[in-house]
C-alpha cells in the first residue's frame, strides 16, 4: 500500500506537511517551521528497546522488593520501601494523595514496562501481538504519567532535609530505582514509535 | 513567505494524534465519531474544544493555587510541639540551612514552574483568542516547554510521601501530610491536563489563514 500519503509527514505542533526523505542511521526529520522532531531513524529500534525494557522489569522488581532508605534516630530505626509513603498517606487519611503517588510512581511505570514488553517481544520475532494498536496507544498515553525520575528528586530532597537530624542509610531498593530510571529512559531513547505503527495494518 | 505553506488541513488530511497516520478527511464518515483506520483512536482536525477546555482547567488550577500555597502541606510533630510547613516555608527552611542547590531546585519546581505554567497557558490562550501573528515559532516552543516541565512540580509531593514514611517515631518525631498537599497536587495534575488539551496548531491556523486572505 504505497500510496502518496505515506511518504508525507505532518507536524503535530504546526500542521505543516513535510515530505519524508530517505534517512541514514541516526538522522532525523525536523519540522522546518516550528522545529518539532517528526521522525528519527534509530538502528534496531525494536530490539534495543526490548533489551532495555526487559532489564527495566528486573530492576523494577528489585526496587519494590528491597527498602529504599533507613532512618535512624535515638536508637530507633524506620525502614522505607517504595510503597511505604503510599501506605502512610492512606493511613493518615489522605487517600487522594496515596492514589496519586501510587499511580505515578509504581502503577504507571509497571504498566508502561509490561505493555511495552507485550508489544516488543512478539515483534522481535516477527509476530504481531493481539490488539497491538490498542496496547501501544496505551503505552504512549501513559508516558507523561510515569514520574520515576521526579520521584527520585523527591527522595533526594527528603534525604537532604533529614540529614542533620538523623542518620539516613540508602538501600538496595534506591539503587535499583536509579537503575530503573536510567533503563526506562534508555528504552524510550531507543524506540521510534513510527517503527511500531508501521507494523499495524491499515483497515480500508 | 509569499505562497502559503502546505499544511495537512489545507490538503484535506487529518493527522492521527496517536499513531501519526495521515487520514484523508473525505474517507472518514461525517460526524464526530471518526476513528483512525490504523490505530482506532478518535481522529479530529484539531483537539476538540481545545480553547474552552484549556481555559476551564487553567482557571481551576489558578483557584486551587491559593489553598495550595496558604494551607500547610505537612506538619512536623516533635516532642508534643507541632510545626506546620507550607510550600514557601519549606523553601525558606532549606535556604536558612544553607542548602542552596536543593533550595534552588525546590524553589524552581514548586514555585517557579507552577506560576510560569499558569502564566504561559493564559498567554497562549489569549494570543490565539486575539489572533496574534507574533512569533508563532517561539510560542510553539513555549508550549512545548510548558508541556514538558509540568511533571517536575511533583517533587514536593513525593518528598512529603517519603518524609511521612520515614519520620514516624511516636513521641520523638512524626510528620503528617497537610491539606495544602492535596491542593498542590491538584494544581500540578490539572495544569498537566490543561497543557495536553491545548492544541498548538491553533497558533499556526491564525498565521495560515491570514496568509490565505491576503494573497
Ligand atoms: Zn511544525
Ligand atoms: Zn491512528
Coordinates of C-alpha atoms and ligand atoms in Angstrom, one line a residue:
Chain A
X1 CA 0.0 0.0 0.0
X2 CA 2.5 2.6 -1.1
X3 CA 0.1 5.5 -1.9
X4 CA 1.3 9.1 -1.8
X5 CA 0.2 10.0 1.7
X6 CA 2.5 7.5 3.3
X7 CA 5.7 9.4 2.2
X8 CA 4.3 12.5 3.8
X9 CA 4.6 13.5 7.5
X10 CA 2.5 16.2 9.2
X11 CA 3.9 18.2 12.1
X12 CA 1.9 17.5 15.2
X13 CA 2.6 21.0 16.5
X14 CA 2.0 23.3 13.5
X15 CA 0.3 21.0 10.9
X16 CA 3.0 21.6 8.2
X17 CA 3.2 18.9 5.6
X18 CA 6.8 17.5 5.2
X19 CA 7.9 15.0 2.6
X20 CA 9.7 12.1 4.4
X21 CA 13.2 11.9 3.0
X22 CA 15.3 8.7 2.9
X23 CA 17.2 8.8 6.2
X24 CA 20.5 7.4 7.1
X25 CA 21.2 6.0 10.5
X26 CA 20.5 8.4 13.4
X27 CA 19.3 11.2 11.1
X28 CA 16.0 12.9 11.9
X29 CA 13.3 14.9 10.3
X30 CA 12.7 18.2 11.9
X31 CA 9.8 20.5 11.1
X32 CA 11.2 23.4 9.1
X33 CA 8.6 25.8 10.5
X34 CA 8.4 25.1 14.3
X35 CA 11.4 22.8 15.0
X36 CA 9.5 19.8 16.3
X37 CA 11.2 16.4 15.7
X38 CA 8.9 14.4 13.5
X39 CA 10.8 11.2 12.9
X40 CA 14.2 9.9 13.8
X41 CA 15.9 6.9 12.3
X42 CA 17.1 4.6 15.1
X43 CA 19.0 1.5 14.4
X44 CA 17.4 -1.8 15.6
X45 CA 14.8 0.3 17.4
X46 CA 12.6 -2.7 18.5
X47 CA 15.5 -5.0 19.6
X48 CA 17.3 -2.4 21.6
X49 CA 14.1 -1.1 23.3
X50 CA 13.2 -4.7 24.1
X51 CA 16.5 -5.3 25.9
X52 CA 16.2 -2.1 27.9
X53 CA 12.6 -2.9 28.8
X54 CA 13.5 -6.4 30.0
X55 CA 16.2 -5.0 32.2
X56 CA 13.8 -2.4 33.5
X57 CA 11.4 -5.1 34.6
X58 CA 14.1 -6.8 36.6
X59 CA 15.2 -3.7 38.4
X60 CA 11.5 -2.6 38.9
X61 CA 11.0 -5.8 40.9
X62 CA 14.2 -5.2 42.9
X63 CA 13.2 -1.6 43.6
X64 CA 10.0 -2.8 45.1
X65 CA 11.4 -5.8 46.9
X66 CA 14.1 -4.0 48.9
X67 CA 14.0 -1.0 51.2
X68 CA 14.9 2.4 49.7
X69 CA 16.1 4.1 52.9
X70 CA 16.5 3.5 56.6
X71 CA 16.1 6.3 59.1
X72 CA 18.0 6.1 62.4
X73 CA 17.3 8.4 65.4
X74 CA 17.9 7.8 69.1
X75 CA 18.2 4.1 68.7
X76 CA 15.1 3.7 66.7
X77 CA 15.2 2.5 63.1
X78 CA 12.5 3.1 60.5
X79 CA 12.7 1.4 57.1
X80 CA 11.1 2.9 54.0
X81 CA 10.1 0.9 50.9
X82 CA 8.8 2.4 47.6
X83 CA 5.2 1.7 48.7
X84 CA 5.7 2.9 52.3
X85 CA 4.8 6.5 51.5
X86 CA 1.6 5.5 49.8
X87 CA 0.6 3.3 52.8
X88 CA 1.3 6.0 55.3
X89 CA -0.5 8.7 53.3
X90 CA -3.5 6.4 53.2
X91 CA -3.3 5.7 56.9
X92 CA -3.3 9.4 57.7
X93 CA -6.5 9.8 55.7
X94 CA -5.0 11.4 52.5
X95 CA -6.2 8.7 50.2
X96 CA -6.3 11.0 47.2
X97 CA -2.6 11.6 47.6
X98 CA -2.0 7.9 48.2
X99 CA -3.7 7.0 45.0
X100 CA -1.9 9.7 43.0
X101 CA 1.6 8.8 44.4
X102 CA 0.9 5.1 43.8
X103 CA -0.3 5.7 40.2
X104 CA 2.6 7.8 39.0
X105 CA 5.5 6.2 40.9
X106 CA 4.6 2.5 40.8
X107 CA 1.5 1.6 38.7
X108 CA 2.2 3.6 35.6
X109 CA 5.9 2.6 35.3
X110 CA 4.9 -1.0 35.8
X111 CA 2.1 -0.8 33.2
X112 CA 4.4 1.0 30.8
X113 CA 7.2 -1.6 31.0
X114 CA 4.8 -4.6 30.8
X115 CA 2.8 -3.2 27.9
X116 CA 6.0 -2.3 26.0
X117 CA 7.2 -5.8 26.5
X118 CA 3.9 -7.2 25.3
X119 CA 4.4 -5.2 22.1
X120 CA 8.1 -5.6 21.5
X121 CA 8.7 -9.2 22.4
X122 CA 6.5 -10.7 19.6
X123 CA 7.6 -8.0 17.1
X124 CA 11.2 -9.0 17.8
X125 CA 10.3 -12.5 16.5
X126 CA 8.3 -11.1 13.6
X127 CA 4.9 -11.9 15.2
X128 CA 2.2 -9.4 15.7
X129 CA 0.7 -9.3 19.2
X130 CA -3.1 -9.3 19.6
X131 CA -4.5 -5.8 19.8
X132 CA -1.1 -4.3 19.1
X133 CA -2.5 -0.8 18.1
X134 CA -4.6 -0.5 21.3
X135 CA -1.8 -1.6 23.6
X136 CA 0.8 0.6 22.0
X137 CA -1.6 3.6 22.2
X138 CA -1.8 2.9 25.9
X139 CA 2.0 3.0 26.2
X140 CA 2.1 6.4 24.6
X141 CA -0.8 7.7 26.8
X142 CA 0.9 6.5 30.0
X143 CA 4.2 8.1 29.1
X144 CA 3.8 11.6 30.8
X145 CA 2.4 9.9 33.9
X146 CA 5.3 7.7 34.7
X147 CA 7.2 10.0 37.1
X148 CA 10.1 7.9 38.4
X149 CA 12.8 10.5 37.8
X150 CA 10.8 13.2 39.6
X151 CA 10.2 10.8 42.5
X152 CA 14.0 10.3 42.8
X153 CA 14.4 14.1 43.2
X154 CA 11.7 14.0 45.9
X155 CA 13.7 11.3 47.7
X156 CA 16.9 13.3 47.4
X157 CA 15.2 16.4 48.9
X158 CA 13.8 14.3 51.7
X159 CA 17.3 12.9 52.5
X160 CA 18.8 16.4 52.5
X161 CA 16.1 17.7 54.8
X162 CA 16.7 14.9 57.3
X163 CA 20.4 14.7 57.0
X164 CA 21.1 17.0 60.0
X165 CA 18.7 15.4 62.5
X166 CA 19.2 11.7 61.8
X167 CA 21.2 9.1 60.1
X168 CA 19.9 8.1 56.7
X169 CA 21.1 4.8 55.1
X170 CA 20.4 4.2 51.4
X171 CA 19.3 0.7 50.5
X172 CA 19.4 -1.7 47.5
X173 CA 15.9 -0.5 46.6
X174 CA 17.2 3.0 46.0
X175 CA 20.0 1.8 43.7
X176 CA 17.6 -0.4 41.8
X177 CA 15.3 2.6 41.5
X178 CA 18.0 4.7 40.0
X179 CA 18.8 1.9 37.5
X180 CA 15.1 1.7 36.7
X181 CA 15.1 5.4 35.7
X182 CA 18.2 5.0 33.5
X183 CA 16.9 1.9 31.8
X184 CA 13.5 3.3 31.2
X185 CA 15.0 6.4 29.7
X186 CA 17.3 4.3 27.5
X187 CA 14.3 2.2 26.3
X188 CA 12.5 5.5 25.4
X189 CA 15.5 6.8 23.6
X190 CA 16.0 3.6 21.6
X191 CA 12.4 3.3 20.4
X192 CA 11.0 5.1 17.4
X193 CA 7.1 4.9 17.7
X194 CA 6.8 5.1 13.9
X195 CA 8.6 1.8 13.5
X196 CA 5.9 0.1 15.7
X197 CA 3.0 1.9 13.9
X198 CA 4.2 0.7 10.6
X199 CA 3.7 -2.8 11.8
X200 CA 0.0 -2.2 12.2
X201 CA -2.1 -2.9 9.1
X202 CA -4.5 -0.2 8.0
X203 CA -8.1 -1.4 7.5
X204 CA -9.6 0.2 4.5
Chain B
X1 CA 6.7 34.0 2.8
X2 CA 4.7 34.7 -0.4
X3 CA 2.9 31.4 -1.0
X4 CA 1.1 29.8 1.9
X5 CA 2.9 26.8 3.2
X6 CA 1.4 23.3 2.7
X7 CA -0.5 22.2 5.7
X8 CA -2.3 18.9 6.4
X9 CA -5.5 20.8 6.9
X10 CA -5.3 22.5 3.5
X11 CA -4.6 19.2 1.8
X12 CA -7.7 17.8 3.5
X13 CA -5.6 15.5 5.5
X14 CA -6.0 14.8 9.2
X15 CA -3.1 13.7 11.4
X16 CA -4.0 10.9 13.9
X17 CA -2.7 12.2 17.2
X18 CA -2.0 8.7 18.5
X19 CA -0.2 6.9 15.6
X20 CA 0.7 9.9 13.3
X21 CA -1.1 8.4 10.3
X22 CA -2.4 10.9 7.8
X23 CA -6.0 10.2 7.1
X24 CA -7.9 11.6 4.2
X25 CA -10.7 13.7 5.6
X26 CA -13.1 12.6 2.8
X27 CA -12.6 8.9 3.7
X28 CA -14.0 9.4 7.2
X29 CA -17.7 9.2 8.0
X30 CA -19.2 12.6 8.8
X31 CA -19.8 13.4 12.4
X32 CA -17.6 13.4 15.4
X33 CA -17.1 9.7 15.8
X34 CA -14.4 9.2 13.2
X35 CA -11.8 6.7 14.1
X36 CA -8.3 6.2 12.8
X37 CA -8.2 3.3 10.3
X38 CA -4.8 2.2 11.7
X39 CA -4.9 2.5 15.5
X40 CA -8.6 3.1 16.3
X41 CA -8.1 6.4 18.1
X42 CA -10.6 9.2 17.6
X43 CA -9.3 11.5 14.9
X44 CA -10.1 15.2 14.7
X45 CA -8.7 18.1 12.7
X46 CA -7.9 20.0 15.9
X47 CA -8.2 18.8 19.5
X48 CA -12.0 19.1 20.4
X49 CA -13.0 22.3 22.3
X50 CA -9.3 22.9 22.9
X51 CA -9.6 26.6 24.0
X52 CA -12.7 26.1 26.2
X53 CA -11.2 23.1 27.9
X54 CA -7.8 24.7 28.4
X55 CA -9.4 27.9 29.8
X56 CA -11.5 25.9 32.3
X57 CA -8.6 23.8 33.5
X58 CA -6.3 26.8 33.8
X59 CA -8.8 28.8 35.8
X60 CA -9.5 25.8 38.1
X61 CA -5.7 25.5 38.7
X62 CA -5.5 29.2 39.3
X63 CA -8.1 29.0 42.0
X64 CA -6.6 25.9 43.6
X65 CA -3.2 27.6 43.6
X66 CA -4.3 29.8 46.5
X67 CA -5.0 27.0 49.0
X68 CA -2.0 25.1 47.7
X69 CA 0.2 27.9 49.0
X70 CA -1.7 29.1 52.0
X71 CA -2.6 25.7 53.7
X72 CA 0.2 23.6 55.2
X73 CA 1.5 20.8 53.0
X74 CA 2.8 18.9 56.0
X75 CA 3.2 19.2 59.8
X76 CA 6.2 18.2 61.8
X77 CA 5.2 17.0 65.3
X78 CA 8.2 16.8 67.6
X79 CA 8.0 16.2 71.3
X80 CA 4.5 17.5 71.5
X81 CA 5.3 20.6 69.5
X82 CA 3.8 20.8 66.0
X83 CA 5.1 23.0 63.3
X84 CA 3.1 23.4 60.0
X85 CA 5.0 23.8 56.7
X86 CA 3.8 25.5 53.6
X87 CA 5.4 25.2 50.1
X88 CA 7.1 28.5 50.6
X89 CA 8.3 27.9 54.2
X90 CA 9.8 24.6 53.1
X91 CA 12.0 26.5 50.6
X92 CA 12.8 29.2 53.3
X93 CA 14.0 26.4 55.7
X94 CA 16.3 25.0 53.0
X95 CA 17.8 28.5 52.4
X96 CA 18.2 29.1 56.1
X97 CA 20.0 25.8 56.4
X98 CA 22.4 26.9 53.6
X99 CA 21.4 24.1 51.3
X100 CA 21.5 26.2 48.2
X101 CA 21.4 23.7 45.4
X102 CA 18.4 21.9 46.8
X103 CA 16.7 25.1 47.8
X104 CA 17.0 26.4 44.3
X105 CA 15.7 23.1 42.9
X106 CA 12.7 23.1 45.1
X107 CA 12.1 26.8 44.5
X108 CA 12.2 26.2 40.8
X109 CA 10.0 23.1 40.8
X110 CA 7.4 24.1 43.4
X111 CA 7.1 27.9 42.9
X112 CA 8.6 29.0 39.5
X113 CA 7.2 26.1 37.4
X114 CA 3.5 26.3 38.5
X115 CA 3.4 30.1 38.2
X116 CA 5.1 30.1 34.8
X117 CA 2.8 27.4 33.6
X118 CA -0.3 29.3 34.6
X119 CA 1.1 32.5 33.0
X120 CA 2.2 30.8 29.8
X121 CA -1.1 28.9 29.4
X122 CA -3.0 32.1 29.9
X123 CA -0.7 33.9 27.4
X124 CA -1.1 31.2 24.8
X125 CA -4.8 31.2 25.1
X126 CA -5.1 34.9 24.9
X127 CA -2.7 35.1 21.9
X128 CA -4.9 32.6 20.0
X129 CA -8.1 34.4 21.1
X130 CA -6.7 37.8 19.9
X131 CA -5.5 36.2 16.6
X132 CA -1.9 37.2 17.3
X133 CA 0.6 36.6 14.4
X134 CA 3.6 37.5 16.5
X135 CA 6.4 34.9 16.6
X136 CA 4.4 31.7 16.2
X137 CA 7.6 29.6 16.4
X138 CA 8.6 30.9 19.8
X139 CA 5.1 30.5 21.1
X140 CA 5.2 26.8 19.9
X141 CA 8.4 26.3 21.8
X142 CA 6.9 28.0 24.8
X143 CA 4.1 25.5 24.6
X144 CA 6.5 22.5 24.3
X145 CA 8.4 23.7 27.4
X146 CA 5.1 24.2 29.3
X147 CA 4.0 20.7 28.5
X148 CA 7.4 19.2 29.4
X149 CA 8.2 20.8 32.7
X150 CA 4.8 20.4 34.5
X151 CA 5.6 17.0 36.0
X152 CA 8.7 18.3 37.8
X153 CA 6.4 20.2 40.3
X154 CA 5.6 16.8 41.8
X155 CA 8.9 16.8 43.7
X156 CA 7.3 18.3 46.8
X157 CA 4.5 15.7 46.9
X158 CA 7.0 12.9 46.6
X159 CA 9.2 14.4 49.2
X160 CA 6.2 14.5 51.6
X161 CA 5.4 10.9 50.9
X162 CA 9.0 9.9 51.8
X163 CA 9.1 12.1 54.9
X164 CA 5.8 10.7 56.3
X165 CA 7.0 7.1 55.7
X166 CA 10.4 7.7 57.4
X167 CA 9.6 10.0 60.3
X168 CA 7.2 8.1 62.5
X169 CA 8.9 7.7 65.8
X170 CA 6.0 8.1 68.1
X171 CA 6.6 10.8 70.7
X172 CA 10.0 11.8 69.4
X173 CA 9.0 12.9 65.9
X174 CA 6.3 12.3 63.3
X175 CA 5.4 14.0 60.1
X176 CA 1.9 14.3 58.8
X177 CA 0.7 15.4 55.4
X178 CA -1.5 18.5 55.2
X179 CA -4.5 19.6 53.2
X180 CA -2.3 22.0 51.2
X181 CA -0.6 19.0 49.6
X182 CA -3.9 17.9 48.0
X183 CA -4.5 21.3 46.6
X184 CA -0.9 21.5 45.3
X185 CA -1.0 18.0 43.7
X186 CA -4.3 19.0 42.1
X187 CA -2.7 22.2 40.6
X188 CA 0.0 20.0 39.1
X189 CA -2.3 17.4 37.6
X190 CA -4.9 19.9 36.4
X191 CA -2.2 22.1 34.7
X192 CA -0.8 18.9 33.0
X193 CA -4.3 18.2 31.6
X194 CA -4.6 21.9 30.6
X195 CA -1.4 21.7 28.6
X196 CA -2.4 18.5 27.0
X197 CA -5.8 19.9 25.9
X198 CA -4.2 22.9 24.2
X199 CA -3.6 22.5 20.5
X200 CA -0.5 24.4 19.3
X201 CA -1.7 24.1 15.7
X202 CA -4.3 26.8 16.6
X203 CA -1.4 29.2 16.9
X204 CA -0.5 28.4 13.3
X205 CA -4.0 28.4 12.0
X206 CA -4.2 32.1 12.7
X207 CA -1.0 32.7 10.7
X208 CA -2.0 30.4 7.8
X209 CA -5.5 31.9 7.5
X210 CA -4.1 35.4 7.5
X211 CA -1.7 34.5 4.6
X212 CA -4.6 32.9 2.8
X213 CA -6.7 36.0 2.9
X214 CA -4.0 38.4 1.7
X215 CA -2.6 37.0 -1.5
Ligands
LIG1 ZN1 5.9 22.1 12.9
LIG2 ZN1 -4.1 6.4 14.4

